Short mmCIF file of C-alpha atoms in Angstrom, two decimals:
data_model
loop_
_atom_site.label_atom_id
_atom_site.label_comp_id
_atom_site.label_asym_id
_atom_site.label_seq_id
_atom_site.Cartn_x
_atom_site.Cartn_y
_atom_site.Cartn_z
CA MET A 264 101.50 184.61 -35.86
CA GLY A 265 99.57 185.74 -32.79
CA HIS A 266 96.26 184.58 -34.25
CA LEU A 267 97.63 181.08 -34.86
CA ARG A 268 98.95 180.97 -31.28
CA VAL A 269 95.52 181.93 -29.89
CA ILE A 270 93.76 179.31 -32.03
CA ALA A 271 96.21 176.57 -31.06
CA LYS A 272 95.99 177.38 -27.33
CA ASN A 273 92.21 177.72 -27.21
CA CYS A 274 91.14 175.06 -29.71
CA THR A 275 93.33 172.13 -28.67
CA ARG A 276 90.86 169.60 -30.06
CA LEU A 277 91.04 171.15 -33.53
CA GLU A 278 91.39 168.43 -36.18
CA THR A 279 91.67 170.55 -39.35
CA LEU A 280 93.71 173.71 -39.80
CA ILE A 281 94.01 175.57 -43.09
CA PHE A 282 96.46 178.47 -42.85
CA TYR A 283 96.81 180.82 -45.83
CA ASN A 284 99.63 183.31 -46.14
CA LEU A 285 98.48 186.72 -47.39
CA TRP A 286 101.91 188.35 -47.31
CA SER A 287 103.41 189.67 -50.51
CA TYR A 288 106.79 190.96 -51.56
CA GLY A 289 105.59 194.47 -50.64
CA HIS A 290 105.04 193.37 -47.04
CA ARG A 291 108.58 192.00 -46.88
CA THR A 292 110.18 195.20 -48.13
CA SER A 293 108.04 197.33 -45.82
CA GLY A 294 109.65 195.71 -42.79
CA LEU A 295 106.60 193.77 -41.61
CA ALA A 296 107.48 190.46 -39.98
CA LEU A 297 106.96 187.28 -41.96
CA PHE A 298 106.36 183.92 -40.35
CA THR A 299 108.61 180.93 -40.87
CA LEU A 300 107.66 177.28 -41.17
CA GLY A 301 109.60 176.67 -37.95
CA GLU A 302 107.48 179.22 -36.10
CA ILE A 303 104.32 177.63 -37.41
CA SER A 304 105.38 174.11 -36.41
CA HIS A 305 106.20 175.41 -32.92
CA GLU A 306 102.82 177.15 -32.63
CA LEU A 307 101.05 173.90 -33.59
CA LEU A 308 102.40 171.97 -30.58
CA PRO A 309 99.18 172.36 -28.50
CA LEU A 310 97.36 170.61 -31.38
CA ALA A 311 99.76 167.65 -31.57
CA ASP A 312 97.32 165.08 -30.20
CA ASN A 313 94.36 166.00 -32.41
CA LEU A 314 95.40 167.75 -35.63
CA LYS A 315 94.71 165.41 -38.56
CA HIS A 316 94.65 167.77 -41.55
CA PHE A 317 97.03 170.71 -42.03
CA GLU A 318 97.30 173.05 -45.01
CA LEU A 319 99.89 175.80 -45.30
CA CYS A 320 99.43 177.74 -48.52
CA ARG A 321 99.79 181.19 -50.00
CA LEU A 322 97.27 183.25 -51.91
CA LYS A 323 99.57 185.39 -54.04
CA THR A 324 102.23 184.36 -56.52
CA ASP A 325 104.66 187.20 -55.71
CA ILE A 326 105.60 185.76 -52.30
CA LEU A 327 109.22 184.89 -51.82
CA PRO A 328 110.35 181.69 -50.09
CA ILE A 329 109.66 181.87 -46.38
CA ALA A 330 112.06 180.02 -44.10
CA GLN A 331 115.56 179.83 -45.52
CA GLU A 332 117.15 180.15 -42.08
CA GLU A 333 115.47 177.03 -40.65
CA PRO A 334 116.60 173.85 -42.43
CA ASN A 335 115.65 171.39 -39.68
CA VAL A 336 111.95 172.16 -39.47
CA SER A 337 109.78 169.16 -38.71
CA LEU A 338 106.10 168.40 -38.30
CA ARG A 339 106.90 165.03 -36.67
CA GLN A 340 105.56 166.26 -33.32
CA LEU A 341 102.05 166.19 -34.87
CA THR A 342 101.66 162.49 -34.16
CA VAL A 343 98.13 161.98 -35.55
CA LEU A 344 98.48 164.15 -38.67
CA LYS A 345 97.04 162.30 -41.68
CA THR A 346 97.03 164.90 -44.48
CA ILE A 347 99.51 167.67 -45.23
CA VAL A 348 99.06 170.25 -47.98
CA LEU A 349 101.98 172.65 -48.52
CA ASP A 350 102.98 175.18 -51.10
CA GLY A 351 106.23 174.16 -52.71
CA CYS A 352 107.98 177.34 -51.55
CA PHE A 353 108.09 175.92 -48.04
CA LEU A 354 110.04 172.88 -49.25
CA LEU A 355 112.39 174.95 -51.40
CA CYS A 356 113.54 176.69 -48.24
CA GLN A 357 114.98 173.52 -46.75
CA ASP A 358 118.77 173.21 -46.97
CA ASP A 359 119.66 169.56 -47.58
CA SER A 360 123.24 170.03 -46.39
CA GLU A 361 121.98 170.60 -42.84
CA VAL A 362 119.06 168.16 -42.71
CA GLU A 363 119.03 165.71 -39.83
CA THR A 364 120.75 162.41 -40.48
CA GLN A 365 118.63 160.39 -38.05
CA THR A 366 114.95 159.59 -37.94
CA ASP A 367 113.55 157.66 -34.98
CA GLY A 368 117.10 156.64 -34.03
CA GLN A 369 117.82 155.20 -37.48
CA PRO A 370 120.23 156.87 -39.92
CA LEU A 371 118.59 158.18 -43.06
CA THR A 372 119.73 156.53 -46.26
CA PHE A 373 119.19 159.84 -48.09
CA ASN A 374 119.19 163.33 -46.63
CA SER A 375 115.70 164.43 -47.58
CA SER A 376 114.18 167.52 -46.01
CA LEU A 377 110.78 166.17 -47.02
CA ALA A 378 111.40 162.89 -45.17
CA ASN A 379 112.55 164.86 -42.13
CA LEU A 380 109.51 167.13 -42.28
CA LEU A 381 106.79 164.47 -42.26
CA PRO A 382 105.42 162.62 -39.23
CA SER A 383 105.16 158.83 -39.46
CA SER A 384 101.36 159.08 -39.17
CA VAL A 385 100.96 160.89 -42.52
CA GLU A 386 98.76 159.20 -45.13
CA LYS A 387 98.55 161.84 -47.87
CA VAL A 388 100.89 164.65 -48.92
CA ILE A 389 99.97 167.31 -51.46
CA ILE A 390 102.58 169.80 -52.65
CA ASN A 391 101.31 172.72 -54.69
CA GLY A 392 103.90 174.59 -56.67
CA ARG A 393 105.07 175.74 -60.03
CA ASP A 394 108.54 175.15 -61.42
CA ILE A 395 109.72 173.02 -58.54
CA SER A 396 111.36 169.70 -59.04
CA LEU A 397 110.98 167.30 -56.14
CA TYR A 398 112.79 164.43 -57.85
CA ASP A 399 115.54 163.99 -55.23
CA GLU A 400 113.09 164.60 -52.39
CA LEU A 401 110.64 162.00 -53.69
CA ILE A 402 113.30 159.38 -54.35
CA GLY A 403 114.59 159.97 -50.79
CA LEU A 404 111.06 159.77 -49.39
CA ALA A 405 110.46 156.48 -51.23
CA ARG A 406 113.65 155.02 -49.76
CA GLU A 407 112.64 156.01 -46.24
CA ALA A 408 109.10 154.70 -46.75
CA LYS A 409 110.48 151.34 -47.91
CA ARG A 410 112.46 151.22 -44.66
CA GLY A 411 109.17 151.56 -42.78
CA LEU A 412 109.47 155.18 -41.61
CA PHE A 413 106.11 156.14 -43.18
CA PRO A 414 103.92 153.06 -42.78
CA HIS A 415 100.65 154.91 -43.46
CA LEU A 416 101.72 157.07 -46.43
CA LYS A 417 99.65 156.00 -49.44
CA THR A 418 99.40 159.09 -51.68
CA PHE A 419 101.78 161.80 -52.82
CA LYS A 420 100.40 164.45 -55.15
CA GLN A 421 102.09 167.44 -56.76
CA THR A 422 99.74 170.01 -58.28
CA SER A 423 99.95 173.20 -60.32
CA VAL A 424 103.16 172.13 -62.00
CA ASP A 425 104.55 173.42 -65.22
CA PRO A 426 105.95 170.70 -67.47
CA ILE A 427 109.26 170.41 -65.60
CA TYR A 428 109.49 166.63 -65.50
CA SER A 429 110.45 164.50 -68.48
CA GLU A 430 108.46 161.31 -69.01
CA ALA A 431 111.47 159.27 -67.86
CA THR A 432 111.69 161.29 -64.66
CA ILE A 433 107.99 160.87 -63.95
CA ARG A 434 108.30 157.15 -64.52
CA ALA A 435 111.33 156.90 -62.18
CA ILE A 436 109.41 158.73 -59.42
CA GLU A 437 106.33 156.55 -59.95
CA VAL A 438 108.38 153.35 -59.79
CA ALA A 439 110.25 154.42 -56.65
CA LEU A 440 107.08 155.46 -54.84
CA ASN A 441 105.06 152.46 -56.05
CA GLU A 442 107.78 150.14 -54.72
CA ALA A 443 107.07 151.76 -51.33
CA TRP A 444 103.29 151.27 -51.87
CA ILE A 445 102.74 155.01 -52.40
CA SER A 446 100.72 156.29 -55.35
CA PHE A 447 102.09 159.32 -57.18
CA GLU A 448 99.88 161.89 -58.86
CA LEU A 449 101.17 164.80 -60.89
CA HIS A 450 98.66 167.44 -62.02
CA GLN A 451 98.93 170.59 -64.04
CA GLY A 452 96.56 173.35 -63.01
CA GLU A 453 95.01 174.12 -59.65
CA ALA A 454 95.33 172.11 -56.44
CA SER A 455 92.55 169.73 -55.59
#
């Protein structure tokens, strides 16, 4: 985490940050500290006025979910962020029972950790993950977008998915997001 802190403090005009997690299950059991999404969002504060593209991904498949103790993590302080790319494990760690119930002073119509995570400036979201269903999250995001909370969001893409969605589910997600003027892309295979 120290390297990220140094970069954020010394490169405050940074517009693109791609942060890959190299930790594996072996690191966790050896007692080495793992970062949390909350720690990362806090470390990004010096970049809030310039960061436009942020990727938080992992390189190994044996990594366990990261931030189960921090359900109210938000990237909303990154007010010019346009593109967010996250591994699905970071979303799986959110606990919907404790998610904020207000966004910009307005009550959420659906408690969605994804809707609470994203800044209103976001234009494109890419979630990379296998075996994760974001159905409830995406329906909640569509509802909040229709209310005007994400006026710039135009694309939501989920990559590297196994066939976990039925055709009816995919269609329901597409309809909900399209009604909010957001295109939905679902891809098997590698992120792009």
